JSON list of C-alpha atoms and ligand atoms in Angstrom, two decimals:
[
{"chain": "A", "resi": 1, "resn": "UNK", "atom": "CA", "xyz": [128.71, -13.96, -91.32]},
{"chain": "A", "resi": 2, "resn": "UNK", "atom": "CA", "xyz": [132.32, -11.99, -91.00]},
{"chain": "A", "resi": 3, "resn": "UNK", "atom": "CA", "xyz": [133.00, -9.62, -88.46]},
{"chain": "A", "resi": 4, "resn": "UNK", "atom": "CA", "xyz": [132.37, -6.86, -91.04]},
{"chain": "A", "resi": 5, "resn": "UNK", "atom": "CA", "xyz": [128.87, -7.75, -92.20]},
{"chain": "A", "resi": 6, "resn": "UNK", "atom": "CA", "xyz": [128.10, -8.47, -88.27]},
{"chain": "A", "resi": 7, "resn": "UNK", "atom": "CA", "xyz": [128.90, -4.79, -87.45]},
{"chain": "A", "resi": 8, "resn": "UNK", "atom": "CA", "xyz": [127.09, -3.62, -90.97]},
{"chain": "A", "resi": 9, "resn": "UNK", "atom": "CA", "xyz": [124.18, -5.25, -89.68]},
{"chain": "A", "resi": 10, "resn": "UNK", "atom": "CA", "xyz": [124.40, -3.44, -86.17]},
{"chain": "A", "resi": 11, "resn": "UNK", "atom": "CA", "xyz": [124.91, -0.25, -87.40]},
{"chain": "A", "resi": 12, "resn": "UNK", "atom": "CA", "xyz": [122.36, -0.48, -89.68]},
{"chain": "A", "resi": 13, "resn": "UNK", "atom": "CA", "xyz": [119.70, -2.18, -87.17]},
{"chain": "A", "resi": 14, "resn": "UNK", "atom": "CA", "xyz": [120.66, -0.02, -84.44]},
{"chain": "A", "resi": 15, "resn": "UNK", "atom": "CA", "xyz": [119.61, 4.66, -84.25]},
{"chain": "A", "resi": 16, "resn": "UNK", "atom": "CA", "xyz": [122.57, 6.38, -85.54]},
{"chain": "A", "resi": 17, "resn": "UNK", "atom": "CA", "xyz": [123.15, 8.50, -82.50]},
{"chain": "A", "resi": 18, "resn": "UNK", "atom": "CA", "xyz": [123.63, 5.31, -80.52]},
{"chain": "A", "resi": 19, "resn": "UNK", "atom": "CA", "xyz": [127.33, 4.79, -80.25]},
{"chain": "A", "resi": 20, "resn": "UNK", "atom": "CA", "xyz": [128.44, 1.33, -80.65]},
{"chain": "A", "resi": 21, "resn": "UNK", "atom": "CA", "xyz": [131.79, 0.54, -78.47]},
{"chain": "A", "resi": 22, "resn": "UNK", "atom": "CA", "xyz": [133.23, -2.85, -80.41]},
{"chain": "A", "resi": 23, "resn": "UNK", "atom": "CA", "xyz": [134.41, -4.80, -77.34]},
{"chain": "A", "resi": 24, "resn": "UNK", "atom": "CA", "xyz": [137.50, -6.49, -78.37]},
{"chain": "A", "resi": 25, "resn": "UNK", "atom": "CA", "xyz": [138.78, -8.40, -75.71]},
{"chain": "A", "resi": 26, "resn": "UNK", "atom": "CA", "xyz": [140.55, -11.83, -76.24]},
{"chain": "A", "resi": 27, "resn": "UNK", "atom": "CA", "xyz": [140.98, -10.41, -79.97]},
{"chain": "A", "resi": 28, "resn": "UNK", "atom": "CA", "xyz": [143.83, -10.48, -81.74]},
{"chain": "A", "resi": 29, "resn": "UNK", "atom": "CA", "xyz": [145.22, -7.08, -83.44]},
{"chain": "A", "resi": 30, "resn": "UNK", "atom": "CA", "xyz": [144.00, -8.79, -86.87]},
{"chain": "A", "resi": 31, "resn": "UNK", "atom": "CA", "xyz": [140.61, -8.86, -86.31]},
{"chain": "A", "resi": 32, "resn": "UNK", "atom": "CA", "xyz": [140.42, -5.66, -84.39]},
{"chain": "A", "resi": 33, "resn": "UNK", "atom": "CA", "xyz": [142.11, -4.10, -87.75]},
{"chain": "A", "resi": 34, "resn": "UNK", "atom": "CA", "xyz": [139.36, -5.88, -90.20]},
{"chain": "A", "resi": 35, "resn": "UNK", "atom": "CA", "xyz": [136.86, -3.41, -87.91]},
{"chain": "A", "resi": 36, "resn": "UNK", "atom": "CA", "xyz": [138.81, -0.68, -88.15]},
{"chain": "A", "resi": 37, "resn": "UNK", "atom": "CA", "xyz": [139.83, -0.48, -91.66]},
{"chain": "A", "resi": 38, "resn": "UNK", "atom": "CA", "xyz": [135.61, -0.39, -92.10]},
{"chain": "A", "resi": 39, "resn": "UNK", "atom": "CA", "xyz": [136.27, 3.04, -90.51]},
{"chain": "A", "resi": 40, "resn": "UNK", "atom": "CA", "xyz": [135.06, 1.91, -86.95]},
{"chain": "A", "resi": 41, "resn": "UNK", "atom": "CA", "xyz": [137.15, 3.42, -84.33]},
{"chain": "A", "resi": 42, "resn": "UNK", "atom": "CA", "xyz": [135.40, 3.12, -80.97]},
{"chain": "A", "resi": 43, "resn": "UNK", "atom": "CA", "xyz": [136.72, 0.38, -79.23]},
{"chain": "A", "resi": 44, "resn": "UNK", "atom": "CA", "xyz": [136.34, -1.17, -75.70]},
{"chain": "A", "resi": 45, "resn": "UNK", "atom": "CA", "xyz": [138.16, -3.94, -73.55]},
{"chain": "A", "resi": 46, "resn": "UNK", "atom": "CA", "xyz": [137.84, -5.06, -70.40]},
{"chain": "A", "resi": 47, "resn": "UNK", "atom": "CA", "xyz": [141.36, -6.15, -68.96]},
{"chain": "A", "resi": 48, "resn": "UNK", "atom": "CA", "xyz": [144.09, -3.54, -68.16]},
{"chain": "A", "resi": 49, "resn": "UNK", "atom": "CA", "xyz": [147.00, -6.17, -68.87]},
{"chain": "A", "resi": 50, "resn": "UNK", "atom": "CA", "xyz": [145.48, -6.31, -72.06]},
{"chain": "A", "resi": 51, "resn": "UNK", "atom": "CA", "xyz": [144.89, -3.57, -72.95]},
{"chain": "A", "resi": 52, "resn": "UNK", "atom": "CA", "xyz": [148.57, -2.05, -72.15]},
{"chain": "A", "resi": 53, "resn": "UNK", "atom": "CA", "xyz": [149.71, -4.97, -74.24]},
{"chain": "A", "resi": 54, "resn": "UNK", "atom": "CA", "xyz": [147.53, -4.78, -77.59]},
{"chain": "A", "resi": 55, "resn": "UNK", "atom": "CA", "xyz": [147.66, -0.97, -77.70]},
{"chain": "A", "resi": 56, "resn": "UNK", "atom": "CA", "xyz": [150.83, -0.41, -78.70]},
{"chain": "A", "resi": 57, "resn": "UNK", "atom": "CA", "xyz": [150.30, -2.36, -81.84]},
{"chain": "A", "resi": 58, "resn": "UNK", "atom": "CA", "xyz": [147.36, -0.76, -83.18]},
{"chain": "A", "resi": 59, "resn": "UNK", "atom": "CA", "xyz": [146.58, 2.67, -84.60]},
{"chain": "A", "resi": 60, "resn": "UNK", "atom": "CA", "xyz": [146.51, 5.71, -82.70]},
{"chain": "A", "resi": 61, "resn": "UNK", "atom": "CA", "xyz": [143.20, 7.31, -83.85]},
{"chain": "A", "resi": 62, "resn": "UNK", "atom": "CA", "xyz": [141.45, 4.58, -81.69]},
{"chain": "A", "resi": 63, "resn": "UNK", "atom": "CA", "xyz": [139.19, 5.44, -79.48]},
{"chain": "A", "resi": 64, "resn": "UNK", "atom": "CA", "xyz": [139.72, 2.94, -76.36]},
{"chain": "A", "resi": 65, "resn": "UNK", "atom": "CA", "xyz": [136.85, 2.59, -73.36]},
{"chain": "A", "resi": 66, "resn": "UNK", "atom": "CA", "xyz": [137.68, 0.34, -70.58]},
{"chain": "A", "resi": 67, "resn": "UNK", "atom": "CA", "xyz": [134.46, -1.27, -69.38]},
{"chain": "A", "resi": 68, "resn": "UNK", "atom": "CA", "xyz": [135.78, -3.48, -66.78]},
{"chain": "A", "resi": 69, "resn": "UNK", "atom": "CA", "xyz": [136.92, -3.23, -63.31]},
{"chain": "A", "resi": 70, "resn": "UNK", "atom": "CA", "xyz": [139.97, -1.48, -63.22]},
{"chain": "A", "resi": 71, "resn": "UNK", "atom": "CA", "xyz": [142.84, -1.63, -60.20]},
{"chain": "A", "resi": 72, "resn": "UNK", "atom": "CA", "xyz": [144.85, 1.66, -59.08]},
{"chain": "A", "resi": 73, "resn": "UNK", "atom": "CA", "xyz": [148.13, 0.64, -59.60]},
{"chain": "A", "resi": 74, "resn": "UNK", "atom": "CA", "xyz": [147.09, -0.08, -63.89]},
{"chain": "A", "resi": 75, "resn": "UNK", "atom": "CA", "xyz": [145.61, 3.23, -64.17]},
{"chain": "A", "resi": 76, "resn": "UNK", "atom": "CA", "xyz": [148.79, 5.02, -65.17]},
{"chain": "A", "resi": 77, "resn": "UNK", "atom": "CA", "xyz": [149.96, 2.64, -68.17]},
{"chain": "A", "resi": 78, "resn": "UNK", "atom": "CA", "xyz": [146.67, 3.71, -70.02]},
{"chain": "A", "resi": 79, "resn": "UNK", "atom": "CA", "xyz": [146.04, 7.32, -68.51]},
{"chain": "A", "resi": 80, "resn": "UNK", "atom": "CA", "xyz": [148.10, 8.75, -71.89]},
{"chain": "A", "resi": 81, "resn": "UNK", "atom": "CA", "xyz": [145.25, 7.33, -74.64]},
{"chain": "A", "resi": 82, "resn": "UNK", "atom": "CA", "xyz": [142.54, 6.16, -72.74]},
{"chain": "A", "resi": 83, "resn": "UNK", "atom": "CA", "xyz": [139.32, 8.30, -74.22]},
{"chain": "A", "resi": 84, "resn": "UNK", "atom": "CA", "xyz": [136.44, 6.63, -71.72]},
{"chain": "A", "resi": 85, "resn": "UNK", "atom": "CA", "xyz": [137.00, 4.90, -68.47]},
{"chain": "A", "resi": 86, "resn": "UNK", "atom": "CA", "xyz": [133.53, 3.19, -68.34]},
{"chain": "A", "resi": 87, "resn": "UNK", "atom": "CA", "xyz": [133.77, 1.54, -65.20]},
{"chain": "A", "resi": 88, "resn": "UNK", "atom": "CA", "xyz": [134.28, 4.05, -61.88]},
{"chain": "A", "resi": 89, "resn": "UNK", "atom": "CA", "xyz": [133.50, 2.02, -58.83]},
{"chain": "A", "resi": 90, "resn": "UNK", "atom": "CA", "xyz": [135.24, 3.59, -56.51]},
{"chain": "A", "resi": 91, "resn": "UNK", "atom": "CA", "xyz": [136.46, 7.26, -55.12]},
{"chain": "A", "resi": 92, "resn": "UNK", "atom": "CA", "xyz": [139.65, 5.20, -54.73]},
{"chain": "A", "resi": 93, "resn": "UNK", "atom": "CA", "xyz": [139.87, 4.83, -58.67]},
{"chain": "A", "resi": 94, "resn": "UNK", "atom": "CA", "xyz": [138.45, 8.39, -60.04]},
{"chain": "A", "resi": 95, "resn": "UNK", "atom": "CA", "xyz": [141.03, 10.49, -57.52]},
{"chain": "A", "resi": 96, "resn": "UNK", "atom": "CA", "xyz": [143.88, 7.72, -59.32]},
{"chain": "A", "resi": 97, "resn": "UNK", "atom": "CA", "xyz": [142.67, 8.61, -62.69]},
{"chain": "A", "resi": 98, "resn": "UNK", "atom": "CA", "xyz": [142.24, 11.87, -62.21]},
{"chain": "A", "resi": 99, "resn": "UNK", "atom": "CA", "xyz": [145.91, 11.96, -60.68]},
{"chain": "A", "resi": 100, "resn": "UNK", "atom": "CA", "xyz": [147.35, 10.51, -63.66]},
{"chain": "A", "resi": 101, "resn": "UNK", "atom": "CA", "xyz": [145.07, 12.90, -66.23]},
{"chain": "A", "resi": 102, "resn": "UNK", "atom": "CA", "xyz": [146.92, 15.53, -64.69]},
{"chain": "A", "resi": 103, "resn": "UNK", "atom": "CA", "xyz": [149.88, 14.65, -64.77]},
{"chain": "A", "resi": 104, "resn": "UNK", "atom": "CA", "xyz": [149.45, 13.69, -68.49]},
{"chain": "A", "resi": 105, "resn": "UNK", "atom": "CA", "xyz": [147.68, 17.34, -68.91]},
{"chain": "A", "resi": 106, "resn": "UNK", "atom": "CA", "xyz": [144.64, 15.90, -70.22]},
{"chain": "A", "resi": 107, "resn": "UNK", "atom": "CA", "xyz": [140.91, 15.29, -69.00]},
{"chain": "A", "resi": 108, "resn": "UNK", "atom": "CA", "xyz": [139.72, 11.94, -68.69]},
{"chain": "A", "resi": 109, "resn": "UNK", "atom": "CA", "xyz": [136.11, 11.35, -69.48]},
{"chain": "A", "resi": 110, "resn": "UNK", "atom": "CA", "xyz": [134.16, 8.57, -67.05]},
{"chain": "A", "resi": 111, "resn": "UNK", "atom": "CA", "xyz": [131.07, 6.99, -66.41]},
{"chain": "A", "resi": 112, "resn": "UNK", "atom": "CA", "xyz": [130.16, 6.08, -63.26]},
{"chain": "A", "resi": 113, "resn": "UNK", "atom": "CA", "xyz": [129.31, 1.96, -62.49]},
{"chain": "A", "resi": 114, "resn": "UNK", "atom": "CA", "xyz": [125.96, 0.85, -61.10]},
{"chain": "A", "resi": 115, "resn": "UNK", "atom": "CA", "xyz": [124.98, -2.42, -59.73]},
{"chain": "A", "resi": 116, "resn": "UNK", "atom": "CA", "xyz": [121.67, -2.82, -61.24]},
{"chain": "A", "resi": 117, "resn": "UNK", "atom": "CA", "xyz": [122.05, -6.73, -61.27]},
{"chain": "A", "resi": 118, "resn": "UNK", "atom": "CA", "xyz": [121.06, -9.78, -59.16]},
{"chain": "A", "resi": 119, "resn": "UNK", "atom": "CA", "xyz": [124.62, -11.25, -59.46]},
{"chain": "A", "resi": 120, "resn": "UNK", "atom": "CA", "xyz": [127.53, -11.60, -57.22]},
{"chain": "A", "resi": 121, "resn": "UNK", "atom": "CA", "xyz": [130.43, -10.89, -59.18]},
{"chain": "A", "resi": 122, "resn": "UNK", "atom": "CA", "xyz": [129.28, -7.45, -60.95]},
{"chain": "A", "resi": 123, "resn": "UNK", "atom": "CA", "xyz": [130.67, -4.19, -59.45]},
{"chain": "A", "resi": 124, "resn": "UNK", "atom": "CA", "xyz": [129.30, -0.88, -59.41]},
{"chain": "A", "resi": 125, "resn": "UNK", "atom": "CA", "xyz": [127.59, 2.06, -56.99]},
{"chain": "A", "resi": 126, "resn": "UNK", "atom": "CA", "xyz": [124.28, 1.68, -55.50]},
{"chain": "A", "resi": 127, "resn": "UNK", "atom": "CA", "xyz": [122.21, 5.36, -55.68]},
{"chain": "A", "resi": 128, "resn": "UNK", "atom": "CA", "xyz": [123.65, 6.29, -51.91]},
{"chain": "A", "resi": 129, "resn": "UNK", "atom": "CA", "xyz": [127.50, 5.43, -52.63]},
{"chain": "A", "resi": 130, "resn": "UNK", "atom": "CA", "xyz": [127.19, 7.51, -55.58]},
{"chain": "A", "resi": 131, "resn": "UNK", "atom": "CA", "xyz": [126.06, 10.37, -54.13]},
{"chain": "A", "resi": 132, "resn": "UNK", "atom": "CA", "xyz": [128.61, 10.15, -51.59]},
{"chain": "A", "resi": 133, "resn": "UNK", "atom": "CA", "xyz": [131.41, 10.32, -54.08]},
{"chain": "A", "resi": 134, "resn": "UNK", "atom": "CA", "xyz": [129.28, 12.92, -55.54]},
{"chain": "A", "resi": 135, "resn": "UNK", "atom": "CA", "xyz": [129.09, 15.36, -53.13]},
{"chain": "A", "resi": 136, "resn": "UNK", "atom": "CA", "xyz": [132.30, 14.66, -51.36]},
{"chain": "A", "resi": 137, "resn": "UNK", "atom": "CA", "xyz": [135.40, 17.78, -51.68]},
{"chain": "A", "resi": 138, "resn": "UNK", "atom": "CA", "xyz": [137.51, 15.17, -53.03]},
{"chain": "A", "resi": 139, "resn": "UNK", "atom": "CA", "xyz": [135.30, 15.07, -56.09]},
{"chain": "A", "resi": 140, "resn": "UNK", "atom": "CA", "xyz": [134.74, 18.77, -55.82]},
{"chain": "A", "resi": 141, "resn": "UNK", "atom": "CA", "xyz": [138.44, 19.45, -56.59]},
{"chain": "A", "resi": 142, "resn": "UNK", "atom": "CA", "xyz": [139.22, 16.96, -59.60]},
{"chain": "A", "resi": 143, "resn": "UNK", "atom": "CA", "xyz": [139.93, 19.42, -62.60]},
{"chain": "A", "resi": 144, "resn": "UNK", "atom": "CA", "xyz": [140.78, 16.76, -64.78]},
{"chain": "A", "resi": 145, "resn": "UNK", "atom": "CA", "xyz": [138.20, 14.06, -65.32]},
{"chain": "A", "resi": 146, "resn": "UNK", "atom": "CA", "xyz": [134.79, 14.63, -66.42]},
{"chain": "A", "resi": 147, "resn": "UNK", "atom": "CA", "xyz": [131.76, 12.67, -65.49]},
{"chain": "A", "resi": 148, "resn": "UNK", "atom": "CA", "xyz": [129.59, 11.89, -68.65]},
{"chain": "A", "resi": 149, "resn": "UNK", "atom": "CA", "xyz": [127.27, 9.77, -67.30]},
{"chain": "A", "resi": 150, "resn": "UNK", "atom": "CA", "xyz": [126.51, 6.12, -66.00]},
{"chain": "A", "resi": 151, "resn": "UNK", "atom": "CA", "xyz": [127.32, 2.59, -67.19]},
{"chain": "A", "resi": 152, "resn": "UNK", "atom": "CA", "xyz": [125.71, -1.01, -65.62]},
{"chain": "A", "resi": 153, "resn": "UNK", "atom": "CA", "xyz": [125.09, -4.45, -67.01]},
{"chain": "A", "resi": 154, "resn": "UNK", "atom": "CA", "xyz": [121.90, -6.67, -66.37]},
{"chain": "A", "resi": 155, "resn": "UNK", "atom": "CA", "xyz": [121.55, -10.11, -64.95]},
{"chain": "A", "resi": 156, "resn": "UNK", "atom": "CA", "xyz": [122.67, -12.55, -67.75]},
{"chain": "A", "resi": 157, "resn": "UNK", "atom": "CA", "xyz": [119.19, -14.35, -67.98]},
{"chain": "A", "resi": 158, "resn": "UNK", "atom": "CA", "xyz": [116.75, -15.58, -70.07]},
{"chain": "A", "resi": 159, "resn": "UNK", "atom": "CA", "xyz": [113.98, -13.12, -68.35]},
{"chain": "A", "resi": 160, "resn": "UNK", "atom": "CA", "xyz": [114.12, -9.98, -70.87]},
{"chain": "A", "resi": 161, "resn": "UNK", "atom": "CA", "xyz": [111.73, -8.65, -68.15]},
{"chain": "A", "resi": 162, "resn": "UNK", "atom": "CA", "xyz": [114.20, -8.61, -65.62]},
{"chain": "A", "resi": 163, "resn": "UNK", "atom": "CA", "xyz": [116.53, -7.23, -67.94]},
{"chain": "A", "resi": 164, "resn": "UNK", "atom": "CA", "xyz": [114.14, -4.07, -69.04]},
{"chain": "A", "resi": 165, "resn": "UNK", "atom": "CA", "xyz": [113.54, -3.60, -65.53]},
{"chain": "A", "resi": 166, "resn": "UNK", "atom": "CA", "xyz": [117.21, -3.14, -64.78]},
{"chain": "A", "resi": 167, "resn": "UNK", "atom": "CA", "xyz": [118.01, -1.10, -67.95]},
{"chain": "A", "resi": 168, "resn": "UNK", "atom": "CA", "xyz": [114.84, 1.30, -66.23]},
{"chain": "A", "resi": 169, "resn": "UNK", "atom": "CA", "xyz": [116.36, 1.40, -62.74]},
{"chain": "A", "resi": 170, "resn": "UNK", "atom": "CA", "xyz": [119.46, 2.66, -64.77]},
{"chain": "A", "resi": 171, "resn": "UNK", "atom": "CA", "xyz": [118.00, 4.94, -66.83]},
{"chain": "A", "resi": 172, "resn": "UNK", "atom": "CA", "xyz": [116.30, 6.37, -63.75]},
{"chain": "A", "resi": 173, "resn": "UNK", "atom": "CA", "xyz": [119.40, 6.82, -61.47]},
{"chain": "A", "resi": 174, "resn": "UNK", "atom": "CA", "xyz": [120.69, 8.83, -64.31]},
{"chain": "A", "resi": 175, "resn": "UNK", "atom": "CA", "xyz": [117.64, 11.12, -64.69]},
{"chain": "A", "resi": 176, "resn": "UNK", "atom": "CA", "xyz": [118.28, 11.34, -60.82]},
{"chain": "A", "resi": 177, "resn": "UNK", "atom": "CA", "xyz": [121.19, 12.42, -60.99]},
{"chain": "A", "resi": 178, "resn": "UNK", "atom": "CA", "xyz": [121.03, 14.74, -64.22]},
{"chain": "A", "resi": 179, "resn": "UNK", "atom": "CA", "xyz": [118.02, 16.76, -62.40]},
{"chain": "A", "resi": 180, "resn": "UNK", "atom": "CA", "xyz": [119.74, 16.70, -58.95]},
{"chain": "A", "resi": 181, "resn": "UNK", "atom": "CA", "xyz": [123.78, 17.02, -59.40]},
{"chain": "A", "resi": 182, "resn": "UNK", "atom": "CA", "xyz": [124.45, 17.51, -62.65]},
{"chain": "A", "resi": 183, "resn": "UNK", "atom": "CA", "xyz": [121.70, 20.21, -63.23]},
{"chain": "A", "resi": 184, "resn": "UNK", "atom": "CA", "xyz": [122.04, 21.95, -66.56]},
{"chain": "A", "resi": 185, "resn": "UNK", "atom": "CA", "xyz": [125.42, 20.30, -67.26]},
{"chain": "A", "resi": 186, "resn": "UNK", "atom": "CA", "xyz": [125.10, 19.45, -71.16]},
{"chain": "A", "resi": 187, "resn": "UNK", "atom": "CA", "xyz": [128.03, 17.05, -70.50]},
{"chain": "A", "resi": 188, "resn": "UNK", "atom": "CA", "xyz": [126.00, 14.33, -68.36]},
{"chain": "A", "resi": 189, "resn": "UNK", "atom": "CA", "xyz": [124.51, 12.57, -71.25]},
{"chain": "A", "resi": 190, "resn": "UNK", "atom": "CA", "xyz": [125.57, 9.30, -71.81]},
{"chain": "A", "resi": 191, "resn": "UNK", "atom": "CA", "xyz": [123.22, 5.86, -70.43]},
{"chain": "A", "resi": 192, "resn": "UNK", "atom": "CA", "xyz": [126.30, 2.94, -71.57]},
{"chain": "A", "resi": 193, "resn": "UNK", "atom": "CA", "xyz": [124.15, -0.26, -71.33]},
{"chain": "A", "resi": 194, "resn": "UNK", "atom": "CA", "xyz": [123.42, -3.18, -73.78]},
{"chain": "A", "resi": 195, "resn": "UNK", "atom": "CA", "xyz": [125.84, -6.09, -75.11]},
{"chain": "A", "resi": 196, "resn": "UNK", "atom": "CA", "xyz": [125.48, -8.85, -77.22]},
{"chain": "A", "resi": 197, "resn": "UNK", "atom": "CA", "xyz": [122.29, -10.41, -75.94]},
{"chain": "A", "resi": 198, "resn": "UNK", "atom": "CA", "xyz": [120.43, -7.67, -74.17]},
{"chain": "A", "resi": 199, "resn": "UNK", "atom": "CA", "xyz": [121.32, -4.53, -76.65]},
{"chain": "A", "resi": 200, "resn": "UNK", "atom": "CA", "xyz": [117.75, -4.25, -78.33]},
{"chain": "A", "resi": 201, "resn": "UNK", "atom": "CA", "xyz": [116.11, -3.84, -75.38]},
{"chain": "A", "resi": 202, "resn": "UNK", "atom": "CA", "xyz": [119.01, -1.27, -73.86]},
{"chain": "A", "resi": 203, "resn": "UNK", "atom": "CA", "xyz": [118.15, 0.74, -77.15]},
{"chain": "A", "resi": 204, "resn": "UNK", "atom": "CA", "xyz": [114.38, 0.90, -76.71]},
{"chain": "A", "resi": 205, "resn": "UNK", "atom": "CA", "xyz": [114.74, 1.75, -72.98]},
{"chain": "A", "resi": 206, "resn": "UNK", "atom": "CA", "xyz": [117.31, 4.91, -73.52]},
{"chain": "A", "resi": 207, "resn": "UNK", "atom": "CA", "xyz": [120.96, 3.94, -73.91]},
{"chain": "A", "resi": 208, "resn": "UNK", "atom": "CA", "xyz": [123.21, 6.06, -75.58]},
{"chain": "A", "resi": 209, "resn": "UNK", "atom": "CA", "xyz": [126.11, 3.74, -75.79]},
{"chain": "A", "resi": 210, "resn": "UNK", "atom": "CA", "xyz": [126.23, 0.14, -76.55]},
{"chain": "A", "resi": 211, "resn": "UNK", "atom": "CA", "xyz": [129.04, -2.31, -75.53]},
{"chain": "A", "resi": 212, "resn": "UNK", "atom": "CA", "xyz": [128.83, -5.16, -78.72]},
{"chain": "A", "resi": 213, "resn": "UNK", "atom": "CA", "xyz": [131.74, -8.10, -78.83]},
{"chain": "A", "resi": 214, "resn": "UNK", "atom": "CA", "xyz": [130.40, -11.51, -79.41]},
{"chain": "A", "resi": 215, "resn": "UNK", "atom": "CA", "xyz": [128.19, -10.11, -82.30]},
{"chain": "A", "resi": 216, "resn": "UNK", "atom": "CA", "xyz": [130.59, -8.33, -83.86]},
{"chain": "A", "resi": 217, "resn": "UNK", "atom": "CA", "xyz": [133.39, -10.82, -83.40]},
{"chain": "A", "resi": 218, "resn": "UNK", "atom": "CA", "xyz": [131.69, -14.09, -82.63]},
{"chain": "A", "resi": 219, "resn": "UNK", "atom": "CA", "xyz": [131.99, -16.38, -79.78]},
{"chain": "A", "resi": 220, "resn": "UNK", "atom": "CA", "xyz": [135.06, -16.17, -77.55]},
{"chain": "A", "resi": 221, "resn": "UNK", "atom": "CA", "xyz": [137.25, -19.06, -77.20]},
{"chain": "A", "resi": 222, "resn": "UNK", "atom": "CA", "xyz": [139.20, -17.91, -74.30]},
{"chain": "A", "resi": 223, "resn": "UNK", "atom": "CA", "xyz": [137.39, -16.00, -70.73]},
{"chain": "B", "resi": 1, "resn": "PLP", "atom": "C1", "xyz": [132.56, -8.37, -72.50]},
{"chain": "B", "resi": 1, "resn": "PLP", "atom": "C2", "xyz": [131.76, -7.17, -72.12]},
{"chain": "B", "resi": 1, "resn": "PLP", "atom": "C3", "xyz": [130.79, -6.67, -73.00]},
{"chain": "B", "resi": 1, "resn": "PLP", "atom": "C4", "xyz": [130.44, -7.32, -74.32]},
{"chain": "B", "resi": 1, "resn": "PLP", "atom": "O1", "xyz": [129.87, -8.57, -74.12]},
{"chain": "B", "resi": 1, "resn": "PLP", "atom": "P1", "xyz": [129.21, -9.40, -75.33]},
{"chain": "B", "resi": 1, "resn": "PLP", "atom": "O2", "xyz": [128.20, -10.24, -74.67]},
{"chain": "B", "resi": 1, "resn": "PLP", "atom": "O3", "xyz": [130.34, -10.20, -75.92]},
{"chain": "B", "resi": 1, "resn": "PLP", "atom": "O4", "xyz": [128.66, -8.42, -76.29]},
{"chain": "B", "resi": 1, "resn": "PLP", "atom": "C5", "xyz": [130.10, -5.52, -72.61]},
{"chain": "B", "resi": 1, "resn": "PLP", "atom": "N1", "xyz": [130.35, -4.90, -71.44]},
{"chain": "B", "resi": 1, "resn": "PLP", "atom": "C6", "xyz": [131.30, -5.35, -70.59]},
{"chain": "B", "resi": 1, "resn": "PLP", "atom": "C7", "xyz": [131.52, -4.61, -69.31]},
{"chain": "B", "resi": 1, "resn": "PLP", "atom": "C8", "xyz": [132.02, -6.49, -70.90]},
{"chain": "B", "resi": 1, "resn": "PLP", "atom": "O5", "xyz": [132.94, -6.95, -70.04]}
]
């Protein structure tokens, strides 16, 4: 199948108000065009470096997310476009980005990481961290980034319980935090979970937002 009919059978397989982010990393500016000239415009990579480079070359009505962990001292090369920084981890990073949305005179929209998985390497809050960040003044005084919701991956594993049962534990740390912070606020709405192998079962358990590259682009050849 081509990358086209890939996403044709995503969109078409997956509920309309789900938004799929076409994660584009290690793709070259051709093949990110052949999805775009389809119409698709939400797009999501993972690497700053990469990021700064590719953007430049592609068109400006792109909608970029960055979904992977993201350093300070990047934040201000891709504070002008960026539409979604998926991956908060840190009061560190949102007081940086909301820095640079200022001084750009825009507002950043952001999910907030969680660690949901049993895996080393994955970053992200646990429940009391966030809250910290949460209810700290810091937070309290950032007029320029807006918290949408929360983002996490599962354990890569064959055990699609395991999987559900992290997608849940998401799902519930965002009702958490929708009935206790972000009471009323029409703006916390988004659950960003799901990729290539885990996406059906992100859909039936709530997401909002799925993050799709290897079925959409095929296999990557390089990390
Ligand atoms: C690479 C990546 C994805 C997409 O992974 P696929 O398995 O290729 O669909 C989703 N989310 C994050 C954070 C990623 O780094």
């Amino acid at each position: 199948m081509t990358i086209n009919e890939n996403l044709a059978r995503l969109k078409k397989e997956i509920p309309g108000h789900i938004r799929i982010v076409a994660v584009s990393k290690t793709h070259h500016a051709s093949e990110i065009m052949e999805v775009y000239d389809t119409g698709h415009r939400l797009f999501g990579e993972n690497r700053a470096q990469e990021l700064i480079d590719k953007q430049p070359f592609l068109p400006s009505d792109i909608q970029w997310h960055f979904i992977g962990h993201l350093q300070t001292n990047k934040v201000k090369y891709i504070a002008p476009y960026i539409s979604m920084i998926q991956s908060i981890d840190s009061l560190k990073l949102l007081t940086e980005v909301n820095k640079q949305a200022q001084k750009y005179n825009r507002m950043i929209d952001c999910l907030l990481q969680f660690y949901i998985a049993q895996e080393e390497s994955k970053f992200g809050f646990d429940r009391k961290e966030a809250l910290a960040l949460l209810n700290s003044q810091e937070y309290k005084g950032m007029k320029n980034i807006r918290i949408k919701g929360v983002m996490g991956m599962a354990t890569f594993t064959e055990n699609l319980n395991q999987v559900r049962g992290e997608f849940r534990l998401l799902r519930e740390i965002f009702q958490y935090l929708k009935s206790n912070i972000f009471t009323g606020d029409d703006e916390f709405c988004e659950l960003s979970m799901g990729m290539s192998g885990d996406y059906q079962i992100a859909v039936q358990e709530g997401s909002t937002i799925v993050r799709i590259g290897t079925a959409i682009f095929g296999e990557r050849t390089v990390a």
